[in-house]
Coordinates of C-alpha atoms and ligand atoms in Angstrom, one line a residue:
M74 CA 20.9 31.8 1.5
V75 CA 18.3 30.0 -0.6
Y76 CA 18.0 26.2 -0.4
H77 CA 15.9 24.1 -2.8
G78 CA 13.6 21.2 -2.1
I79 CA 10.3 19.9 -3.3
G80 CA 7.4 22.3 -2.7
V81 CA 4.3 20.5 -1.5
S82 CA 1.0 22.2 -0.6
C83 CA 1.0 25.9 -1.3
G84 CA 1.7 29.2 0.4
V85 CA 4.5 31.0 2.1
A86 CA 5.5 30.9 5.8
V87 CA 7.6 33.5 7.5
G88 CA 8.9 32.8 11.0
P89 CA 11.6 31.3 13.2
L90 CA 12.9 27.8 12.6
Y91 CA 12.4 25.1 15.1
C92 CA 14.8 22.2 14.7
Y93 CA 13.1 19.0 15.7
E94 CA 15.8 16.4 16.5
P95 CA 14.4 13.6 18.5
F96 CA 16.8 12.7 21.3
M97 CA 18.9 9.6 20.7
P98 CA 21.6 9.0 23.4
E99 CA 25.0 7.7 22.5
P100 CA 25.3 4.0 23.7
L101 CA 26.0 4.1 27.4
C102 CA 28.7 2.0 29.2
A103 CA 28.5 0.8 32.8
E104 CA 29.1 3.8 35.1
H105 CA 29.6 3.7 38.9
S106 CA 29.6 6.3 41.6
E107 CA 30.1 6.2 45.3
D108 CA 28.0 9.3 45.8
I109 CA 24.8 7.3 46.4
S110 CA 22.7 10.1 47.8
G111 CA 23.8 12.5 45.0
Q112 CA 22.8 9.9 42.3
T113 CA 19.5 9.1 44.1
A114 CA 18.7 12.8 44.2
L115 CA 19.6 13.1 40.5
Y116 CA 17.2 10.3 39.6
Q117 CA 14.4 11.6 41.8
S118 CA 14.6 15.1 40.3
A119 CA 14.8 13.7 36.7
K120 CA 11.6 11.7 37.5
R121 CA 9.9 14.9 38.8
A122 CA 11.0 16.9 35.7
A123 CA 9.7 14.1 33.5
R124 CA 6.4 14.0 35.2
E125 CA 6.1 17.8 34.8
E126 CA 6.9 17.6 31.1
L127 CA 4.3 14.9 30.6
A128 CA 1.7 16.8 32.4
R129 CA 2.4 19.9 30.2
V130 CA 2.1 17.7 27.1
C131 CA -1.2 16.2 28.2
E132 CA -2.7 19.7 28.7
H133 CA -2.3 20.4 25.0
L134 CA -3.8 17.2 23.7
D135 CA -7.2 15.7 23.3
E136 CA -8.2 12.8 25.4
D137 CA -7.2 10.1 23.0
K138 CA -3.7 11.4 22.4
A139 CA -3.2 12.4 26.0
S140 CA -3.8 8.7 27.0
I141 CA -0.4 7.8 25.4
F142 CA 1.4 10.2 27.8
Q143 CA -0.7 9.3 30.8
A144 CA 0.5 5.7 30.3
H145 CA 4.0 7.1 30.4
M146 CA 3.3 8.7 33.8
E147 CA 2.1 5.4 35.1
I148 CA 5.4 3.9 34.0
L149 CA 7.4 6.6 35.8
D150 CA 5.4 5.8 39.0
D151 CA 5.8 2.0 38.6
E152 CA 7.0 0.8 42.0
V153 CA 8.9 -2.2 40.8
I154 CA 10.9 -0.2 38.3
D155 CA 11.5 2.5 40.9
E156 CA 12.7 0.1 43.5
E157 CA 15.1 -1.6 41.1
I158 CA 16.6 1.7 40.0
L159 CA 17.2 2.8 43.6
A160 CA 18.6 -0.7 44.5
G161 CA 21.0 -0.4 41.6
I162 CA 22.2 3.0 42.7
K163 CA 22.6 1.9 46.3
G164 CA 23.7 -1.8 46.0
E165 CA 25.7 -1.7 42.7
Q166 CA 26.8 1.9 43.0
W167 CA 25.4 2.6 39.5
T168 CA 25.1 6.2 38.4
A169 CA 21.5 7.4 37.9
Q170 CA 21.9 7.2 34.1
W171 CA 23.2 3.7 34.1
A172 CA 20.6 2.5 36.6
V173 CA 17.8 3.9 34.3
E174 CA 19.4 2.3 31.2
Q175 CA 19.8 -1.1 32.9
V176 CA 16.5 -1.4 34.6
Y177 CA 14.4 -0.1 31.7
E178 CA 16.2 -2.3 29.2
N179 CA 15.8 -5.3 31.4
C180 CA 12.0 -4.6 31.6
R181 CA 11.8 -4.2 27.9
A182 CA 13.6 -7.5 27.3
V183 CA 11.1 -9.2 29.6
L184 CA 8.1 -7.7 28.0
G185 CA 9.4 -8.3 24.5
S186 CA 9.4 -12.1 25.1
V187 CA 5.8 -12.2 26.5
P188 CA 3.4 -13.9 24.1
D189 CA 0.5 -11.6 24.9
A190 CA 0.6 -8.8 22.2
L191 CA -1.1 -6.3 24.5
I192 CA 1.7 -6.6 27.1
R193 CA 4.4 -6.6 24.5
E194 CA 3.0 -3.2 23.2
R195 CA 4.1 -1.6 26.5
E196 CA 7.7 -2.1 25.4
A197 CA 7.6 1.0 23.1
D198 CA 6.3 3.1 26.0
L199 CA 9.1 1.9 28.3
F200 CA 11.6 3.0 25.6
D201 CA 10.0 6.4 25.3
V202 CA 10.1 6.9 29.1
K203 CA 13.7 5.8 29.3
L204 CA 14.7 8.3 26.6
R205 CA 12.9 11.1 28.4
L206 CA 14.7 10.3 31.7
L207 CA 18.1 10.0 30.0
R208 CA 17.6 13.2 28.2
I209 CA 16.8 15.1 31.4
L210 CA 19.7 13.4 33.2
Q211 CA 22.0 14.6 30.4
G212 CA 20.6 18.2 30.8
M213 CA 19.1 18.3 27.3
P214 CA 16.0 20.4 26.7
E215 CA 12.8 18.8 25.4
R216 CA 12.4 19.0 21.6
G217 CA 8.9 17.7 21.1
L218 CA 6.3 18.9 18.6
C219 CA 3.3 18.6 20.8
C220 CA 3.5 21.9 22.7
L221 CA 5.4 24.5 20.8
E222 CA 5.9 27.8 22.7
Q223 CA 5.5 30.1 19.7
S224 CA 4.6 29.9 16.0
V225 CA 7.5 28.3 14.1
I226 CA 8.6 26.7 10.9
V227 CA 9.4 23.1 11.9
A228 CA 12.7 21.8 10.4
A229 CA 13.3 18.1 10.7
K230 CA 15.3 15.4 9.0
E231 CA 12.1 13.4 8.6
L232 CA 8.7 13.7 10.0
L233 CA 7.0 10.4 10.7
P234 CA 3.3 10.1 10.9
S235 CA 3.7 9.3 14.6
D236 CA 5.5 12.7 15.0
T237 CA 2.8 14.6 13.1
A238 CA 0.0 12.8 15.0
T239 CA 0.7 14.7 18.2
M240 CA 2.0 17.9 16.5
D241 CA 0.8 21.3 17.9
K242 CA -0.6 22.3 14.5
A243 CA -1.9 25.7 15.6
N244 CA 1.8 26.8 16.1
V245 CA 3.2 25.4 12.9
L246 CA 3.6 28.0 10.2
G247 CA 5.4 25.7 7.8
I248 CA 7.2 22.4 7.5
V249 CA 10.6 21.8 6.0
T250 CA 12.4 18.4 5.9
E251 CA 15.4 16.7 4.5
M252 CA 13.6 13.5 3.5
G253 CA 10.2 13.0 1.9
G254 CA 8.6 13.7 -1.5
A255 CA 5.5 15.2 -2.9
T256 CA 3.2 12.3 -2.0
S257 CA 4.9 11.3 1.3
H258 CA 2.6 11.2 4.3
S259 CA 4.1 14.4 5.7
A260 CA 3.2 16.1 2.5
I261 CA -0.4 14.8 2.5
L262 CA -0.9 16.0 6.1
A263 CA 0.7 19.4 5.4
K264 CA -1.7 19.8 2.4
S265 CA -4.8 18.7 4.4
W266 CA -3.9 21.3 7.1
G267 CA -3.2 23.9 4.5
I268 CA 0.4 24.4 5.9
P269 CA 3.2 25.4 3.4
A270 CA 5.8 22.6 3.2
V271 CA 9.0 22.1 1.4
L272 CA 10.5 18.6 1.6
G273 CA 13.8 17.0 0.5
V274 CA 16.1 19.9 1.3
A275 CA 19.6 18.4 1.2
N276 CA 21.6 18.7 4.5
L277 CA 18.8 20.7 6.1
M278 CA 19.8 19.8 9.6
Q279 CA 23.3 21.2 9.1
I280 CA 21.9 24.4 7.5
A281 CA 19.0 25.2 9.9
R282 CA 19.7 27.1 13.1
C283 CA 17.0 27.0 15.8
G284 CA 15.4 30.4 16.3
E285 CA 16.8 31.8 13.1
M286 CA 14.3 33.7 10.9
A287 CA 13.4 32.0 7.7
V288 CA 11.1 32.2 4.7
L289 CA 9.5 29.0 3.3
D290 CA 8.0 29.2 -0.1
A291 CA 6.0 26.0 -0.9
E292 CA 5.2 27.2 -4.5
A293 CA 8.9 27.7 -5.4
G294 CA 10.1 24.9 -3.2
T295 CA 12.6 27.0 -1.4
L296 CA 13.8 27.8 2.1
E297 CA 15.5 31.1 2.6
T298 CA 17.5 31.6 5.7
Q299 CA 18.8 35.0 7.1
P300 CA 16.5 37.0 4.8
T301 CA 17.3 40.8 4.6
P302 CA 14.6 43.2 5.8
E303 CA 13.6 43.8 2.2
Q304 CA 13.3 40.0 1.5
L305 CA 11.2 39.7 4.6
A306 CA 8.8 42.4 3.5
V307 CA 8.4 40.7 0.1
A308 CA 7.8 37.4 1.8
K309 CA 5.2 38.8 4.2
A310 CA 3.4 40.4 1.3
A311 CA 3.4 37.1 -0.6
R312 CA 2.0 35.4 2.5
G313 CA -0.7 38.0 2.8
A314 CA -1.6 37.5 -0.9
W315 CA -1.8 33.7 -0.5
Q316 CA -4.0 34.0 2.6
K317 CA -6.3 36.3 0.6
Q318 CA -6.4 33.8 -2.3
M319 CA -7.2 31.0 0.1
K320 CA -10.1 33.1 1.5
E321 CA -11.4 33.7 -2.0
A322 CA -11.3 30.0 -3.0
T323 CA -13.3 29.2 0.1
A324 CA -16.2 31.1 -1.6
W325 CA -16.5 27.9 -3.8
I326 CA -16.7 25.5 -0.9
D327 CA -20.5 25.3 -0.6
K328 CA -21.1 25.3 -4.4
E329 CA -22.3 22.2 -6.2
P330 CA -19.5 20.2 -7.9
L331 CA -20.6 20.8 -11.5
T332 CA -18.7 21.2 -14.8
K333 CA -19.3 24.4 -16.8
D334 CA -22.1 22.5 -18.7
G335 CA -23.6 21.2 -15.5
V336 CA -22.3 17.6 -15.3
R337 CA -22.1 16.5 -11.7
I338 CA -18.9 15.1 -10.3
D339 CA -19.2 13.5 -6.8
L340 CA -16.6 14.9 -4.5
G341 CA -15.5 12.9 -1.4
L342 CA -13.4 13.7 1.6
N343 CA -10.2 12.0 2.7
I344 CA -10.0 11.8 6.5
G345 CA -7.7 10.3 9.0
G346 CA -10.2 9.6 11.8
A347 CA -13.4 10.7 13.6
A348 CA -12.1 13.8 15.3
D349 CA -14.4 16.8 15.0
E350 CA -11.8 18.7 13.0
E351 CA -11.7 15.9 10.5
L352 CA -15.4 15.9 10.1
A353 CA -15.9 19.6 10.0
A354 CA -16.1 19.7 6.1
A355 CA -18.7 16.9 6.0
R356 CA -21.4 19.1 4.6
Y357 CA -19.3 20.2 1.6
A358 CA -18.7 16.6 0.4
G359 CA -20.9 13.9 -0.9
F360 CA -19.2 11.0 0.8
V361 CA -16.0 9.9 2.6
G362 CA -13.8 8.6 -0.2
L363 CA -11.0 7.5 2.1
L364 CA -11.0 7.0 5.8
R365 CA -7.3 6.3 6.5
T366 CA -7.9 4.0 9.5
E367 CA -4.1 3.7 10.2
F368 CA -4.2 7.1 12.0
L369 CA -6.5 5.6 14.6
Y370 CA -3.8 3.0 15.2
M371 CA -0.9 5.4 15.0
N372 CA -2.5 7.8 17.6
A373 CA -2.9 5.0 20.1
N374 CA -0.4 3.3 22.4
H375 CA -1.9 -0.1 21.8
F376 CA -3.9 -1.9 19.1
P377 CA -7.3 -0.3 19.3
T378 CA -9.8 -2.8 20.6
E379 CA -12.8 -3.9 18.6
D380 CA -15.1 -1.7 20.8
E381 CA -12.8 1.3 20.5
Q382 CA -12.9 1.0 16.7
V383 CA -16.6 0.6 16.6
E384 CA -17.0 3.9 18.4
Q385 CA -14.8 5.8 16.0
Y386 CA -16.3 4.3 12.8
K387 CA -19.8 4.8 14.1
K388 CA -19.1 8.5 14.7
V389 CA -18.0 9.0 11.0
L390 CA -20.9 6.9 9.7
R391 CA -23.5 8.8 11.7
T392 CA -22.1 12.1 10.6
F393 CA -22.4 11.1 7.0
D394 CA -25.8 9.4 7.5
S395 CA -26.9 7.7 4.3
R396 CA -23.8 9.0 2.4
P397 CA -21.1 6.3 1.7
V398 CA -18.1 6.1 4.0
V399 CA -15.2 4.3 2.4
L400 CA -13.2 2.7 5.2
R401 CA -9.8 1.6 4.2
T402 CA -8.5 -1.3 6.2
L403 CA -5.3 -1.0 8.0
D404 CA -2.5 0.3 5.8
I405 CA 0.7 0.2 7.8
G406 CA 4.3 -0.7 6.7
G407 CA 6.7 1.4 4.7
D408 CA 6.9 4.8 6.4
K409 CA 3.8 4.2 8.4
T410 CA 4.8 2.4 11.6
L411 CA 3.2 1.7 14.9
R412 CA 5.2 2.4 18.0
Y413 CA 3.8 -0.7 19.7
F414 CA 4.2 -3.2 16.8
R415 CA 7.5 -4.5 15.6
A416 CA 7.1 -5.0 11.9
P417 CA 9.4 -7.5 10.2
R418 CA 12.8 -6.1 9.2
E419 CA 13.0 -5.9 5.4
D420 CA 15.4 -4.5 2.9
N421 CA 12.6 -3.0 0.8
P422 CA 9.7 -2.3 3.2
L423 CA 7.7 -0.5 0.5
L424 CA 7.8 -3.7 -1.6
G425 CA 7.4 -5.9 1.4
S426 CA 4.9 -6.8 4.0
R427 CA 2.7 -3.7 3.9
A428 CA -1.0 -3.1 4.4
L429 CA -3.1 -6.1 3.2
R430 CA -0.1 -8.4 3.2
L431 CA 0.6 -7.5 6.8
C432 CA -3.0 -8.1 7.7
F433 CA -2.9 -11.5 6.0
E434 CA 0.1 -12.4 8.2
N435 CA -1.6 -11.1 11.4
P436 CA -5.1 -12.5 11.0
E437 CA -6.2 -11.4 14.5
I438 CA -5.4 -7.7 13.8
F439 CA -7.3 -7.9 10.5
L440 CA -10.3 -9.8 11.9
T441 CA -10.6 -7.4 14.9
Q442 CA -10.8 -4.5 12.5
L443 CA -13.2 -6.2 10.1
R444 CA -15.5 -7.2 13.0
A445 CA -15.5 -3.6 14.2
A446 CA -16.3 -2.3 10.7
L447 CA -19.2 -4.8 10.3
R448 CA -20.6 -3.9 13.6
A449 CA -20.4 -0.2 12.9
A450 CA -21.9 -0.7 9.5
V451 CA -25.3 -1.0 11.1
H452 CA -25.2 2.8 11.7
G453 CA -24.7 4.0 8.2
N454 CA -23.5 3.3 4.6
L455 CA -20.2 1.6 4.9
W456 CA -18.0 0.6 2.0
L457 CA -15.0 -1.5 2.9
M458 CA -11.8 -1.1 0.9
F459 CA -8.6 -3.1 0.8
P460 CA -5.2 -1.3 0.3
M461 CA -2.2 -2.6 -1.6
A462 CA -4.0 -5.6 -3.3
S463 CA -1.7 -6.7 -6.1
S464 CA -3.8 -9.5 -7.6
I465 CA -7.3 -10.7 -7.9
E466 CA -6.4 -13.5 -5.5
D467 CA -5.5 -10.9 -2.8
V468 CA -9.0 -9.4 -3.2
C469 CA -10.7 -12.8 -3.0
R470 CA -8.6 -13.7 0.1
A471 CA -9.5 -10.4 1.8
K472 CA -13.1 -11.2 1.1
T473 CA -12.9 -14.5 2.8
F474 CA -11.6 -12.7 5.9
V475 CA -14.7 -10.5 5.8
E476 CA -16.9 -13.6 5.7
T477 CA -14.9 -15.1 8.7
A478 CA -15.4 -11.9 10.7
R479 CA -19.1 -12.0 9.8
S480 CA -19.5 -15.6 11.0
Q481 CA -17.5 -14.9 14.2
L482 CA -20.0 -12.1 15.0
A483 CA -23.0 -14.3 14.1
Q484 CA -21.7 -17.0 16.4
K485 CA -21.8 -14.5 19.2
G486 CA -25.2 -13.3 18.2
V487 CA -23.8 -9.8 17.4
Q488 CA -25.4 -7.8 14.6
A489 CA -23.4 -7.0 11.5
G490 CA -24.4 -4.5 8.9
R491 CA -24.3 -4.8 5.1
V492 CA -21.2 -3.4 3.4
K493 CA -20.0 -2.9 -0.1
I494 CA -16.6 -4.4 -0.9
G495 CA -13.9 -2.6 -2.9
A496 CA -10.2 -2.4 -3.5
M497 CA -7.7 0.3 -3.9
I498 CA -6.0 0.3 -7.3
E499 CA -2.5 1.4 -6.3
V500 CA -0.3 -1.4 -7.7
P501 CA 0.0 -1.5 -11.5
S502 CA -0.6 -5.3 -11.7
L503 CA -4.1 -4.7 -10.3
A504 CA -4.8 -1.7 -12.4
L505 CA -4.1 -3.8 -15.5
M506 CA -6.6 -6.4 -14.3
A507 CA -9.3 -3.8 -13.8
P508 CA -11.8 -5.6 -16.1
E509 CA -11.5 -8.8 -14.0
L510 CA -11.5 -6.8 -10.8
T511 CA -14.9 -5.4 -11.6
R512 CA -16.3 -8.9 -11.2
E513 CA -15.0 -9.2 -7.6
V514 CA -15.8 -5.8 -6.2
D515 CA -18.6 -3.4 -5.8
F516 CA -16.4 -0.4 -6.3
A517 CA -12.7 0.7 -6.4
S518 CA -10.6 3.7 -5.8
I519 CA -7.3 4.6 -7.4
G520 CA -4.5 5.5 -5.1
T521 CA -2.4 7.6 -7.4
N522 CA 0.3 8.2 -4.8
D523 CA 1.3 4.6 -4.6
L524 CA 0.3 3.8 -8.1
C525 CA 2.8 6.4 -9.3
Q526 CA 5.5 5.1 -6.9
Y527 CA 5.2 1.5 -8.2
L528 CA 4.6 2.5 -11.8
T529 CA 7.7 4.7 -12.0
A530 CA 9.7 2.5 -9.6
A531 CA 10.6 5.7 -7.6
D532 CA 10.2 5.8 -3.8
R533 CA 7.7 8.6 -3.0
M534 CA 9.7 9.4 0.1
N535 CA 13.1 9.7 -1.4
P536 CA 14.0 13.2 -2.7
A537 CA 17.0 11.8 -4.6
V538 CA 14.6 10.1 -7.0
A539 CA 11.9 12.8 -7.0
P540 CA 12.6 13.6 -10.7
Y541 CA 11.7 10.0 -11.5
H542 CA 8.5 10.0 -9.4
Q543 CA 6.5 11.7 -12.1
N544 CA 2.9 12.4 -11.0
W545 CA 2.1 13.7 -14.5
H546 CA 3.6 10.7 -16.3
P547 CA 1.4 9.9 -19.3
A548 CA 1.6 6.2 -18.3
L549 CA -0.2 7.0 -15.1
F550 CA -3.0 8.8 -17.0
R551 CA -3.2 5.8 -19.4
L552 CA -3.6 3.4 -16.6
V553 CA -6.2 5.6 -14.9
G554 CA -8.1 5.8 -18.2
M555 CA -8.0 2.0 -18.7
A556 CA -9.4 1.4 -15.2
A557 CA -12.1 4.1 -15.7
Q558 CA -13.2 2.4 -18.9
A559 CA -13.4 -1.0 -17.3
F560 CA -15.5 0.3 -14.4
E561 CA -17.7 2.4 -16.6
Q562 CA -18.5 -0.7 -18.7
A563 CA -19.2 -2.7 -15.6
G564 CA -21.5 0.1 -14.3
K565 CA -19.6 0.2 -11.0
P566 CA -18.2 3.3 -9.2
L567 CA -14.6 4.2 -9.5
C568 CA -13.0 7.0 -7.6
V569 CA -9.5 8.6 -7.4
C570 CA -8.5 9.2 -3.8
G571 CA -4.8 9.8 -4.3
E572 CA -3.4 13.4 -4.2
L573 CA -4.0 13.8 -8.0
G574 CA -7.7 13.6 -7.3
G575 CA -7.5 16.9 -5.3
D576 CA -5.2 18.6 -7.7
D577 CA -7.3 21.2 -9.4
R578 CA -5.0 21.1 -12.5
A579 CA -5.3 17.3 -12.9
V580 CA -9.0 17.2 -12.2
P581 CA -10.2 18.2 -15.7
I582 CA -8.0 15.4 -17.2
L583 CA -9.4 12.8 -14.7
V584 CA -13.0 13.8 -15.5
G585 CA -12.1 13.7 -19.2
L586 CA -10.8 10.2 -18.8
G587 CA -14.2 9.2 -17.4
L588 CA -13.9 9.6 -13.6
R589 CA -17.1 10.9 -12.0
R590 CA -15.9 10.5 -8.4
L591 CA -12.9 12.2 -6.8
S592 CA -11.9 12.3 -3.2
M593 CA -9.5 14.7 -1.5
N594 CA -8.4 16.6 1.6
A595 CA -10.9 19.1 2.9
S596 CA -8.6 22.0 1.9
R597 CA -8.9 20.9 -1.8
L598 CA -12.7 20.9 -2.1
A599 CA -13.0 24.6 -2.9
P600 CA -10.2 24.8 -5.6
V601 CA -11.5 21.6 -7.2
K602 CA -15.1 22.9 -7.4
Q603 CA -13.7 26.1 -9.0
A604 CA -11.7 24.0 -11.5
L605 CA -14.7 21.9 -12.5
A606 CA -16.7 25.0 -13.2
S607 CA -14.1 26.3 -15.5
M608 CA -14.5 23.8 -18.4
T609 CA -17.2 21.8 -20.1
L610 CA -17.1 18.0 -20.2
A611 CA -16.3 18.0 -23.9
Q612 CA -13.3 20.3 -23.3
M613 CA -12.1 18.0 -20.5
Q614 CA -12.5 15.0 -22.8
S615 CA -10.5 16.6 -25.6
L616 CA -7.8 17.6 -23.0
A617 CA -7.7 13.9 -21.8
E618 CA -7.3 12.7 -25.4
R619 CA -4.3 15.0 -25.9
V620 CA -2.8 13.9 -22.6
L621 CA -3.1 10.2 -23.6
K622 CA -1.1 10.9 -26.8
C623 CA 1.8 12.5 -24.8
V624 CA 5.1 10.7 -24.7
S625 CA 6.5 12.4 -21.6
E626 CA 5.6 14.2 -18.4
A627 CA 7.0 17.4 -19.9
E628 CA 4.6 17.1 -22.8
V629 CA 1.7 16.6 -20.4
R630 CA 2.7 19.8 -18.7
A631 CA 3.0 21.6 -22.1
V632 CA -0.5 20.5 -23.0
L633 CA -1.7 22.0 -19.7
C634 CA 0.1 25.2 -20.3
D635 CA -1.5 25.4 -23.8
E636 CA -4.9 24.9 -22.2
A637 CA -4.1 27.6 -19.6
G638 CA -3.3 29.9 -22.6
K639 CA -6.8 29.2 -24.0
G640 CA -8.3 30.3 -20.6
G641 CA -9.2 26.8 -19.5
Y642 CA -6.8 27.1 -16.6
E643 CA -5.9 30.0 -14.5
D644 CA -2.2 28.9 -14.4
V645 CA -0.1 25.8 -14.3
Ligands
LIG182 C1 -2.5 6.4 -2.4 O1 -1.6 5.6 -2.4 O2 -2.7 7.2 -3.4 C2 -3.3 6.6 -1.2 C3 -4.4 7.3 -1.3 O3 -3.0 6.0 -0.1 P1 -1.8 6.5 0.9 O4 -1.3 7.9 0.4 O5 -2.4 6.6 2.2 O6 -0.7 5.5 0.7
LIG183 MG1 -1.5 4.1 -0.8

């Protein structure tokens, strides 16, 4: 059977499906048992099994990520919790399950009401440990993503950034989900890892069978289950061809980023943190165009302290030396959540208190990050960038926070470095104010993922509206062109750091529109260098002019096909 979704990234995966369904117990009711020693033994053995699982998980993770699970072991060993559970089993004749439920929930309620944010953060850990114990008590196997036993295609309803943060990537052949669109965060991560992914497959979790062989084709956007031996052979050949093509493209990785007539385009790297694997491509890029700092927060089990952040930022800055590192301030909200922070409940979170707005509402979180960034700036060339600004006032307000953070450091006699200040252009209202924006910032970067989402009013995560979320909408190129003109006139740098900036087919249009800086995932550097070398600047400019006259996305695609026919593109 062949099922259709949205193909993101590229390539073909062949392997068994692994259905990732995070355990969520049915609501429990009070349960009693007179078999006190039996229930005590059940609880003790569940605790032992939980500890063994956690130890196994830690073995597969680096130190930072393992610390999350080490904290869970500490909770398992907490004497007060342990005594209360045993007292409940003995005194109240609770079953082991009910005792775990009651005691952990009571602890969470107590922690949830404590004013100290650091203590409150432990609430999410308690919830995780409780679920682990209940799952074991109900005899259910672990279905995590952090230590997979074999190479698999992961099938899930939805993969949240917090799921992917601890995912055992070496064993993931492909990703297929029910939710999510081409620029959702799962898609961005899949692309940056070079893993084939198909998102938005309707009813996937009813279709997918754990262990069943499947073929995932990210180009065609299909999942094929129960393939025949012939289909399997074809898929394996396609996978081999794709792997060969990837290898060939990598020949471009250490080339200069020049158009056919030698115009230099600065290429930057989008990274999610300071881990060595993130920084591995540093020598092939001219700068970091997007340091998504939210991953530092999402990988932790508490808000990273100022010192912890300084260490991470410093590592990136030192790696890039005098080359700019664009540090985007915390961008959470929408599908990016923190397990230890309860964001306000909203009907439309993507239109709500996200990113900069959330930082304005939580000044201490924002100021801690800004102080860390300013301290780290002493060690390199740091450019600070605000996400989701929707007005000039937002940008000015964010700048006052930077000044507050600077004076807080000065009061303590702590050295702060010089930084450039910029904004992400990802809300149409700010894009339209680009000429005025140039007066308030040193630079800007266009986030085409969100810009497209807000411009077309189509949720980037929702497959049902994927046909409306048009990445190639002429309106998007017109806005990008307007912003490029404003920044060129002001003589200030403008970059594109959304997915479009790493799309080798879109790159000639962006350069033709006036962009001279593009930032992308490491896996896109080689294909983009190859695409740049395939056309002259004049050819790219005439292509951009044609695109600006288009009335629909279909027409933009037709223009690209026409260009491909002339040999400007390999294929579209
Ligand atoms: C964007 O919106 O284009 C962007 C780069 O930010 P993110 O994808 O992290 O929202
Ligand atoms: Mg964005």
